[in-house]
Amino acid sequence: MSPADGVRATWLGHASVLLDIGGIRLLTDPLLRPRLGPLRRRHDLPVHRHVDAVDAVLLSHLHHDHADLPSLRRLGDVPVVTEPSNVAWLDKHRLGVGDGASDDWHSIAPGVEVLLVRADHEARPMPHRPNGATGMLVRGGGVVVWFAGDTSLHPDMHLLPQLAGAPIDLALLPVGGWGPRLSPGHMGPQEAAEAAVRSGARHVLPIHYGTLHPSGWPTSRLAWTTDPGHRFADDLRAVSDAVAHVPAVGGAVTIRAPR
């Protein structure tokens, strides 16, 4: 893809998305192994243990299913962009850190930049890790991508096009979780559809579903893991002209720059 062609987004499962934008490869919330404490990856899904040539990591917050130390270390010494209060934790674990400043655009590479934006995710605070949470806007390749992180609905979603200086071309929106019920600070399919409306996104890739489940859960009873993606497509269609892209794990979508 040439630098002006838009963005190619490959969903690696849960909240991990590889963005090829403006010729730069960004990876969100990497989780690159089949198990995480009491959680297991669906046995029928590919595990992307190695992701080559990542230019930067976009880390929304430090919950273990988003900031997995073995996965981060597997990527090598790459910059990590996150909320400012998380930077000391990353430094403690000797992980490369980009810019934690939240009030201005951070340049990842010529023509590709990131702005931290509001995310409301105060549920399940961790005593042993900072609890800073953020969403991110990414500009490059003639497009704008909104990586929402984990968040509940909030009114500032209306402001995202203004902050970006352009419409949102692709939104990466969480629509589920790793259990059959969601805790506060998350969005289900209906809330994610409303988030798409508020942001004015042209295209949406649902994430944060379909991948993890508690250990010991019967494999014949895992429909709840994948249902949110299909429900989101229906809910979005009912309230917006935005396009929902619901690929399988490992699948990719390409959004071209608007003409």
PDB file of C-alpha atoms in Angstrom:
ATOM      1  CA  MET A   1       0.000   0.000   0.000  1.00  0.00           C
ATOM      2  CA  SER A   2       1.422   3.409  -0.889  1.00  0.00           C
ATOM      3  CA  PRO A   3       1.584   6.124   1.811  1.00  0.00           C
ATOM      4  CA  ALA A   4      -1.543   7.873   0.459  1.00  0.00           C
ATOM      5  CA  ASP A   5      -3.691   4.782   0.006  1.00  0.00           C
ATOM      6  CA  GLY A   6      -5.516   4.816   3.349  1.00  0.00           C
ATOM      7  CA  VAL A   7      -5.349   2.141   6.038  1.00  0.00           C
ATOM      8  CA  ARG A   8      -5.277  -1.647   6.109  1.00  0.00           C
ATOM      9  CA  ALA A   9      -6.509  -3.018   9.440  1.00  0.00           C
ATOM     10  CA  THR A  10      -5.891  -6.653  10.364  1.00  0.00           C
ATOM     11  CA  TRP A  11      -7.771  -7.942  13.405  1.00  0.00           C
ATOM     12  CA  LEU A  12      -5.522 -10.314  15.377  1.00  0.00           C
ATOM     13  CA  GLY A  13      -8.178 -11.047  18.010  1.00  0.00           C
ATOM     14  CA  HIS A  14      -9.549  -9.317  21.112  1.00  0.00           C
ATOM     15  CA  ALA A  15      -8.261  -5.693  21.056  1.00  0.00           C
ATOM     16  CA  SER A  16      -5.171  -6.367  18.921  1.00  0.00           C
ATOM     17  CA  VAL A  17      -5.311  -4.717  15.497  1.00  0.00           C
ATOM     18  CA  LEU A  18      -2.401  -4.216  13.123  1.00  0.00           C
ATOM     19  CA  LEU A  19      -2.776  -0.901  11.302  1.00  0.00           C
ATOM     20  CA  ASP A  20      -0.779  -0.299   8.130  1.00  0.00           C
ATOM     21  CA  ILE A  21      -1.249   3.421   7.647  1.00  0.00           C
ATOM     22  CA  GLY A  22       0.909   5.773   5.635  1.00  0.00           C
ATOM     23  CA  GLY A  23       3.449   2.960   5.230  1.00  0.00           C
ATOM     24  CA  ILE A  24       3.796   2.649   9.040  1.00  0.00           C
ATOM     25  CA  ARG A  25       2.710  -0.412  11.050  1.00  0.00           C
ATOM     26  CA  LEU A  26       0.992   0.228  14.376  1.00  0.00           C
ATOM     27  CA  LEU A  27      -0.230  -2.511  16.722  1.00  0.00           C
ATOM     28  CA  THR A  28      -2.973  -1.890  19.281  1.00  0.00           C
ATOM     29  CA  ASP A  29      -3.044  -3.639  22.679  1.00  0.00           C
ATOM     30  CA  PRO A  30      -0.967  -6.685  21.676  1.00  0.00           C
ATOM     31  CA  LEU A  31      -2.026 -10.092  23.009  1.00  0.00           C
ATOM     32  CA  LEU A  32       0.092 -12.642  21.144  1.00  0.00           C
ATOM     33  CA  ARG A  33      -0.309 -15.887  23.061  1.00  0.00           C
ATOM     34  CA  PRO A  34      -3.021 -18.516  23.524  1.00  0.00           C
ATOM     35  CA  ARG A  35      -3.597 -18.116  27.247  1.00  0.00           C
ATOM     36  CA  LEU A  36      -3.615 -15.331  29.800  1.00  0.00           C
ATOM     37  CA  GLY A  37      -4.013 -16.378  33.421  1.00  0.00           C
ATOM     38  CA  PRO A  38      -7.538 -17.825  33.749  1.00  0.00           C
ATOM     39  CA  LEU A  39      -8.431 -16.817  30.188  1.00  0.00           C
ATOM     40  CA  ARG A  40      -7.977 -18.965  27.104  1.00  0.00           C
ATOM     41  CA  ARG A  41      -8.047 -18.119  23.433  1.00  0.00           C
ATOM     42  CA  ARG A  42     -10.600 -20.055  21.409  1.00  0.00           C
ATOM     43  CA  HIS A  43      -8.843 -23.183  20.202  1.00  0.00           C
ATOM     44  CA  ASP A  44     -10.132 -22.691  16.636  1.00  0.00           C
ATOM     45  CA  LEU A  45      -8.439 -19.286  16.207  1.00  0.00           C
ATOM     46  CA  PRO A  46      -4.988 -18.522  14.808  1.00  0.00           C
ATOM     47  CA  VAL A  47      -2.443 -17.245  17.340  1.00  0.00           C
ATOM     48  CA  HIS A  48      -0.275 -14.474  15.915  1.00  0.00           C
ATOM     49  CA  ARG A  49       2.770 -15.096  18.102  1.00  0.00           C
ATOM     50  CA  HIS A  50       5.072 -12.981  15.935  1.00  0.00           C
ATOM     51  CA  VAL A  51       4.240  -9.669  14.303  1.00  0.00           C
ATOM     52  CA  ASP A  52       7.157  -8.450  12.227  1.00  0.00           C
ATOM     53  CA  ALA A  53       8.399  -4.880  11.792  1.00  0.00           C
ATOM     54  CA  VAL A  54       6.013  -3.036  14.089  1.00  0.00           C
ATOM     55  CA  ASP A  55       6.867   0.665  14.181  1.00  0.00           C
ATOM     56  CA  ALA A  56       4.932   1.483  17.371  1.00  0.00           C
ATOM     57  CA  VAL A  57       2.443   0.054  19.862  1.00  0.00           C
ATOM     58  CA  LEU A  58      -0.749   1.895  20.807  1.00  0.00           C
ATOM     59  CA  LEU A  59      -1.568   0.859  24.380  1.00  0.00           C
ATOM     60  CA  SER A  60      -4.998   1.917  25.619  1.00  0.00           C
ATOM     61  CA  HIS A  61      -4.617   0.840  29.270  1.00  0.00           C
ATOM     62  CA  LEU A  62      -2.852  -1.676  31.492  1.00  0.00           C
ATOM     63  CA  HIS A  63      -5.461  -4.358  32.158  1.00  0.00           C
ATOM     64  CA  HIS A  64      -3.799  -7.698  31.505  1.00  0.00           C
ATOM     65  CA  ASP A  65      -5.852  -8.507  28.407  1.00  0.00           C
ATOM     66  CA  HIS A  66      -4.535  -5.288  26.818  1.00  0.00           C
ATOM     67  CA  ALA A  67      -1.028  -4.860  28.263  1.00  0.00           C
ATOM     68  CA  ASP A  68       0.420  -8.371  28.296  1.00  0.00           C
ATOM     69  CA  LEU A  69       4.110  -8.216  29.232  1.00  0.00           C
ATOM     70  CA  PRO A  70       5.249 -11.346  27.332  1.00  0.00           C
ATOM     71  CA  SER A  71       3.508 -10.081  24.192  1.00  0.00           C
ATOM     72  CA  LEU A  72       5.007  -6.596  24.531  1.00  0.00           C
ATOM     73  CA  ARG A  73       8.487  -8.019  25.057  1.00  0.00           C
ATOM     74  CA  ARG A  74       8.082 -10.273  22.037  1.00  0.00           C
ATOM     75  CA  LEU A  75       7.815  -7.165  19.852  1.00  0.00           C
ATOM     76  CA  GLY A  76      11.272  -5.942  20.810  1.00  0.00           C
ATOM     77  CA  ASP A  77      12.337  -2.383  21.488  1.00  0.00           C
ATOM     78  CA  VAL A  78       9.535  -0.449  19.804  1.00  0.00           C
ATOM     79  CA  PRO A  79       7.944   2.828  20.942  1.00  0.00           C
ATOM     80  CA  VAL A  80       4.807   2.495  23.040  1.00  0.00           C
ATOM     81  CA  VAL A  81       2.262   5.320  23.057  1.00  0.00           C
ATOM     82  CA  THR A  82      -0.048   5.374  26.081  1.00  0.00           C
ATOM     83  CA  GLU A  83      -1.670   7.545  28.729  1.00  0.00           C
ATOM     84  CA  PRO A  84       0.951   9.554  30.701  1.00  0.00           C
ATOM     85  CA  SER A  85       0.387   7.847  34.065  1.00  0.00           C
ATOM     86  CA  ASN A  86       1.309   4.478  32.499  1.00  0.00           C
ATOM     87  CA  VAL A  87       4.748   5.564  31.302  1.00  0.00           C
ATOM     88  CA  ALA A  88       6.602   4.866  34.573  1.00  0.00           C
ATOM     89  CA  TRP A  89       5.263   1.289  34.596  1.00  0.00           C
ATOM     90  CA  LEU A  90       6.510   0.736  31.059  1.00  0.00           C
ATOM     91  CA  ASP A  91       9.882   2.194  31.972  1.00  0.00           C
ATOM     92  CA  LYS A  92      10.099  -0.083  35.020  1.00  0.00           C
ATOM     93  CA  HIS A  93       9.652  -3.089  32.741  1.00  0.00           C
ATOM     94  CA  ARG A  94      12.155  -1.703  30.217  1.00  0.00           C
ATOM     95  CA  LEU A  95       9.696  -1.349  27.385  1.00  0.00           C
ATOM     96  CA  GLY A  96      10.246   1.309  24.743  1.00  0.00           C
ATOM     97  CA  VAL A  97       8.026   4.315  25.337  1.00  0.00           C
ATOM     98  CA  GLY A  98       6.843   6.940  22.902  1.00  0.00           C
ATOM     99  CA  ASP A  99       5.233  10.196  24.022  1.00  0.00           C
ATOM    100  CA  GLY A 100       2.760  10.116  26.898  1.00  0.00           C
ATOM    101  CA  ALA A 101       1.702  13.743  26.366  1.00  0.00           C
ATOM    102  CA  SER A 102      -2.069  13.902  25.967  1.00  0.00           C
ATOM    103  CA  ASP A 103      -2.598  17.463  24.782  1.00  0.00           C
ATOM    104  CA  ASP A 104      -0.967  17.407  21.357  1.00  0.00           C
ATOM    105  CA  TRP A 105      -0.324  15.189  18.367  1.00  0.00           C
ATOM    106  CA  HIS A 106       2.645  12.821  18.666  1.00  0.00           C
ATOM    107  CA  SER A 107       4.589  12.050  15.500  1.00  0.00           C
ATOM    108  CA  ILE A 108       5.233   8.345  14.969  1.00  0.00           C
ATOM    109  CA  ALA A 109       6.893   8.878  11.593  1.00  0.00           C
ATOM    110  CA  PRO A 110       6.699  11.530   8.885  1.00  0.00           C
ATOM    111  CA  GLY A 111       3.041  11.802   7.911  1.00  0.00           C
ATOM    112  CA  VAL A 112       1.684   9.579  10.723  1.00  0.00           C
ATOM    113  CA  GLU A 113       0.683  10.999  14.103  1.00  0.00           C
ATOM    114  CA  VAL A 114      -1.345  10.036  17.180  1.00  0.00           C
ATOM    115  CA  LEU A 115      -3.495  12.058  19.587  1.00  0.00           C
ATOM    116  CA  LEU A 116      -4.675  10.685  22.936  1.00  0.00           C
ATOM    117  CA  VAL A 117      -8.418  11.178  23.479  1.00  0.00           C
ATOM    118  CA  ARG A 118     -10.918  10.493  26.207  1.00  0.00           C
ATOM    119  CA  ALA A 119     -11.830   6.970  27.275  1.00  0.00           C
ATOM    120  CA  ASP A 120     -14.023   6.295  30.336  1.00  0.00           C
ATOM    121  CA  HIS A 121     -12.809   3.028  31.842  1.00  0.00           C
ATOM    122  CA  GLU A 122     -12.555   3.187  35.620  1.00  0.00           C
ATOM    123  CA  ALA A 123     -13.984  -0.252  36.365  1.00  0.00           C
ATOM    124  CA  ARG A 124     -11.760  -2.918  37.921  1.00  0.00           C
ATOM    125  CA  PRO A 125      -8.899  -0.666  39.126  1.00  0.00           C
ATOM    126  CA  MET A 126      -5.645  -2.548  39.667  1.00  0.00           C
ATOM    127  CA  PRO A 127      -3.554  -1.941  42.791  1.00  0.00           C
ATOM    128  CA  HIS A 128      -0.327  -3.122  41.135  1.00  0.00           C
ATOM    129  CA  ARG A 129      -0.530  -1.187  37.843  1.00  0.00           C
ATOM    130  CA  PRO A 130      -1.473   2.396  36.961  1.00  0.00           C
ATOM    131  CA  ASN A 131      -5.037   2.794  35.780  1.00  0.00           C
ATOM    132  CA  GLY A 132      -4.683   5.432  33.073  1.00  0.00           C
ATOM    133  CA  ALA A 133      -6.988   4.734  30.120  1.00  0.00           C
ATOM    134  CA  THR A 134      -7.068   6.448  26.755  1.00  0.00           C
ATOM    135  CA  GLY A 135      -8.442   6.252  23.271  1.00  0.00           C
ATOM    136  CA  MET A 136      -6.405   7.409  20.293  1.00  0.00           C
ATOM    137  CA  LEU A 137      -6.843   9.180  16.995  1.00  0.00           C
ATOM    138  CA  VAL A 138      -4.390   8.280  14.258  1.00  0.00           C
ATOM    139  CA  ARG A 139      -3.855  10.456  11.171  1.00  0.00           C
ATOM    140  CA  GLY A 140      -1.950   9.304   8.120  1.00  0.00           C
ATOM    141  CA  GLY A 141      -2.344   7.968   4.617  1.00  0.00           C
ATOM    142  CA  GLY A 142      -5.103  10.484   3.996  1.00  0.00           C
ATOM    143  CA  VAL A 143      -7.385   8.905   6.630  1.00  0.00           C
ATOM    144  CA  VAL A 144      -8.285   9.195  10.324  1.00  0.00           C
ATOM    145  CA  VAL A 145      -8.606   6.126  12.560  1.00  0.00           C
ATOM    146  CA  TRP A 146     -10.189   6.164  16.019  1.00  0.00           C
ATOM    147  CA  PHE A 147      -9.007   3.413  18.361  1.00  0.00           C
ATOM    148  CA  ALA A 148     -11.510   3.711  21.203  1.00  0.00           C
ATOM    149  CA  GLY A 149      -9.718   1.455  23.691  1.00  0.00           C
ATOM    150  CA  ASP A 150     -12.006   0.217  26.446  1.00  0.00           C
ATOM    151  CA  THR A 151     -14.628   2.821  27.248  1.00  0.00           C
ATOM    152  CA  SER A 152     -18.237   3.459  28.037  1.00  0.00           C
ATOM    153  CA  LEU A 153     -20.239   5.978  26.034  1.00  0.00           C
ATOM    154  CA  HIS A 154     -19.370   9.597  26.757  1.00  0.00           C
ATOM    155  CA  PRO A 155     -20.373  12.944  25.231  1.00  0.00           C
ATOM    156  CA  ASP A 156     -16.895  13.851  23.957  1.00  0.00           C
ATOM    157  CA  MET A 157     -17.276  11.305  21.158  1.00  0.00           C
ATOM    158  CA  HIS A 158     -19.050  14.069  19.253  1.00  0.00           C
ATOM    159  CA  LEU A 159     -15.815  16.071  19.337  1.00  0.00           C
ATOM    160  CA  LEU A 160     -13.578  13.509  17.645  1.00  0.00           C
ATOM    161  CA  PRO A 161     -13.893  14.843  14.061  1.00  0.00           C
ATOM    162  CA  GLN A 162     -13.140  18.330  15.369  1.00  0.00           C
ATOM    163  CA  LEU A 163     -10.061  17.066  17.222  1.00  0.00           C
ATOM    164  CA  ALA A 164      -8.924  15.159  14.127  1.00  0.00           C
ATOM    165  CA  GLY A 165      -9.583  18.054  11.780  1.00  0.00           C
ATOM    166  CA  ALA A 166     -11.383  15.607   9.475  1.00  0.00           C
ATOM    167  CA  PRO A 167     -14.117  12.947   9.561  1.00  0.00           C
ATOM    168  CA  ILE A 168     -13.394   9.581  11.196  1.00  0.00           C
ATOM    169  CA  ASP A 169     -12.777   7.121   8.370  1.00  0.00           C
ATOM    170  CA  LEU A 170     -12.398   3.977  10.500  1.00  0.00           C
ATOM    171  CA  ALA A 171     -13.378   3.356  14.128  1.00  0.00           C
ATOM    172  CA  LEU A 172     -12.084   0.378  16.105  1.00  0.00           C
ATOM    173  CA  LEU A 173     -14.876  -0.105  18.645  1.00  0.00           C
ATOM    174  CA  PRO A 174     -15.160  -2.672  21.455  1.00  0.00           C
ATOM    175  CA  VAL A 175     -18.453  -4.565  21.329  1.00  0.00           C
ATOM    176  CA  GLY A 176     -18.048  -7.344  23.897  1.00  0.00           C
ATOM    177  CA  GLY A 177     -15.592  -8.892  26.332  1.00  0.00           C
ATOM    178  CA  TRP A 178     -14.076 -12.120  27.612  1.00  0.00           C
ATOM    179  CA  GLY A 179     -17.174 -13.168  29.547  1.00  0.00           C
ATOM    180  CA  PRO A 180     -20.882 -13.490  28.718  1.00  0.00           C
ATOM    181  CA  ARG A 181     -21.656 -10.320  30.725  1.00  0.00           C
ATOM    182  CA  LEU A 182     -19.953  -6.920  30.543  1.00  0.00           C
ATOM    183  CA  SER A 183     -18.705  -4.979  33.539  1.00  0.00           C
ATOM    184  CA  PRO A 184     -19.062  -1.170  33.705  1.00  0.00           C
ATOM    185  CA  GLY A 185     -16.703   0.791  31.496  1.00  0.00           C
ATOM    186  CA  HIS A 186     -17.361  -1.305  28.393  1.00  0.00           C
ATOM    187  CA  MET A 187     -19.644  -1.105  25.378  1.00  0.00           C
ATOM    188  CA  GLY A 188     -21.872  -3.790  23.973  1.00  0.00           C
ATOM    189  CA  PRO A 189     -23.128  -3.843  20.379  1.00  0.00           C
ATOM    190  CA  GLN A 190     -25.875  -1.271  20.898  1.00  0.00           C
ATOM    191  CA  GLU A 191     -23.621   1.182  22.741  1.00  0.00           C
ATOM    192  CA  ALA A 192     -20.903   0.767  20.112  1.00  0.00           C
ATOM    193  CA  ALA A 193     -23.429   1.580  17.383  1.00  0.00           C
ATOM    194  CA  GLU A 194     -24.303   4.766  19.261  1.00  0.00           C
ATOM    195  CA  ALA A 195     -20.573   5.561  19.552  1.00  0.00           C
ATOM    196  CA  ALA A 196     -20.285   5.235  15.784  1.00  0.00           C
ATOM    197  CA  VAL A 197     -23.174   7.661  15.358  1.00  0.00           C
ATOM    198  CA  ARG A 198     -21.695  10.175  17.796  1.00  0.00           C
ATOM    199  CA  SER A 199     -18.278  10.095  16.110  1.00  0.00           C
ATOM    200  CA  GLY A 200     -19.672  10.131  12.577  1.00  0.00           C
ATOM    201  CA  ALA A 201     -17.423   7.225  11.602  1.00  0.00           C
ATOM    202  CA  ARG A 202     -17.647   6.094   7.956  1.00  0.00           C
ATOM    203  CA  HIS A 203     -16.490   2.529   8.650  1.00  0.00           C
ATOM    204  CA  VAL A 204     -16.324   0.462  11.852  1.00  0.00           C
ATOM    205  CA  LEU A 205     -14.312  -2.620  12.801  1.00  0.00           C
ATOM    206  CA  PRO A 206     -15.755  -4.249  15.953  1.00  0.00           C
ATOM    207  CA  ILE A 207     -13.125  -5.580  18.359  1.00  0.00           C
ATOM    208  CA  HIS A 208     -12.801  -6.868  21.948  1.00  0.00           C
ATOM    209  CA  TYR A 209     -14.977  -9.931  21.418  1.00  0.00           C
ATOM    210  CA  GLY A 210     -14.897 -13.384  19.843  1.00  0.00           C
ATOM    211  CA  THR A 211     -11.495 -14.401  21.170  1.00  0.00           C
ATOM    212  CA  LEU A 212     -11.101 -15.076  24.908  1.00  0.00           C
ATOM    213  CA  HIS A 213     -13.129 -17.093  27.378  1.00  0.00           C
ATOM    214  CA  PRO A 214     -12.652 -18.300  30.967  1.00  0.00           C
ATOM    215  CA  SER A 215     -10.685 -21.523  31.321  1.00  0.00           C
ATOM    216  CA  GLY A 216     -12.868 -24.615  31.522  1.00  0.00           C
ATOM    217  CA  TRP A 217     -15.789 -23.109  29.619  1.00  0.00           C
ATOM    218  CA  PRO A 218     -17.382 -25.837  27.456  1.00  0.00           C
ATOM    219  CA  THR A 219     -16.331 -25.430  23.822  1.00  0.00           C
ATOM    220  CA  SER A 220     -19.893 -26.246  22.744  1.00  0.00           C
ATOM    221  CA  ARG A 221     -21.148 -23.139  24.571  1.00  0.00           C
ATOM    222  CA  LEU A 222     -19.019 -20.366  23.086  1.00  0.00           C
ATOM    223  CA  ALA A 223     -21.574 -18.698  20.813  1.00  0.00           C
ATOM    224  CA  TRP A 224     -21.648 -15.748  23.231  1.00  0.00           C
ATOM    225  CA  THR A 225     -18.056 -14.944  22.218  1.00  0.00           C
ATOM    226  CA  THR A 226     -18.886 -14.307  18.558  1.00  0.00           C
ATOM    227  CA  ASP A 227     -22.493 -13.063  18.750  1.00  0.00           C
ATOM    228  CA  PRO A 228     -21.586  -9.434  19.576  1.00  0.00           C
ATOM    229  CA  GLY A 229     -19.946  -8.825  16.191  1.00  0.00           C
ATOM    230  CA  HIS A 230     -23.033  -9.880  14.245  1.00  0.00           C
ATOM    231  CA  ARG A 231     -25.385  -8.074  16.623  1.00  0.00           C
ATOM    232  CA  PHE A 232     -23.282  -4.946  16.206  1.00  0.00           C
ATOM    233  CA  ALA A 233     -23.638  -5.048  12.426  1.00  0.00           C
ATOM    234  CA  ASP A 234     -27.431  -5.213  12.816  1.00  0.00           C
ATOM    235  CA  ASP A 235     -27.519  -2.480  15.462  1.00  0.00           C
ATOM    236  CA  LEU A 236     -25.329  -0.181  13.373  1.00  0.00           C
ATOM    237  CA  ARG A 237     -27.454  -0.706  10.280  1.00  0.00           C
ATOM    238  CA  ALA A 238     -30.522   0.412  12.248  1.00  0.00           C
ATOM    239  CA  VAL A 239     -29.065   3.793  13.245  1.00  0.00           C
ATOM    240  CA  SER A 240     -26.370   4.759  10.734  1.00  0.00           C
ATOM    241  CA  ASP A 241     -25.169   4.560   7.148  1.00  0.00           C
ATOM    242  CA  ALA A 242     -21.693   3.623   8.406  1.00  0.00           C
ATOM    243  CA  VAL A 243     -20.310   0.314   7.142  1.00  0.00           C
ATOM    244  CA  ALA A 244     -19.614  -2.463   9.654  1.00  0.00           C
ATOM    245  CA  HIS A 245     -16.730  -4.767   8.738  1.00  0.00           C
ATOM    246  CA  VAL A 246     -16.877  -8.058  10.654  1.00  0.00           C
ATOM    247  CA  PRO A 247     -13.910 -10.183   9.524  1.00  0.00           C
ATOM    248  CA  ALA A 248     -12.812 -13.423  11.116  1.00  0.00           C
ATOM    249  CA  VAL A 249      -9.806 -13.237  13.412  1.00  0.00           C
ATOM    250  CA  GLY A 250      -6.809 -12.766  11.132  1.00  0.00           C
ATOM    251  CA  GLY A 251      -8.924 -11.045   8.490  1.00  0.00           C
ATOM    252  CA  ALA A 252      -8.205  -7.576   7.143  1.00  0.00           C
ATOM    253  CA  VAL A 253     -10.137  -4.615   5.783  1.00  0.00           C
ATOM    254  CA  THR A 254      -8.782  -1.759   3.669  1.00  0.00           C
ATOM    255  CA  ILE A 255     -10.275   1.713   3.888  1.00  0.00           C
ATOM    256  CA  ARG A 256      -9.173   4.070   1.120  1.00  0.00           C
ATOM    257  CA  ALA A 257      -8.709   7.778   1.582  1.00  0.00           C
ATOM    258  CA  PRO A 258     -11.878   9.662   0.607  1.00  0.00           C
ATOM    259  CA  ARG A 259     -11.709  11.460  -2.725  1.00  0.00           C
TER     260      ARG A 259
END
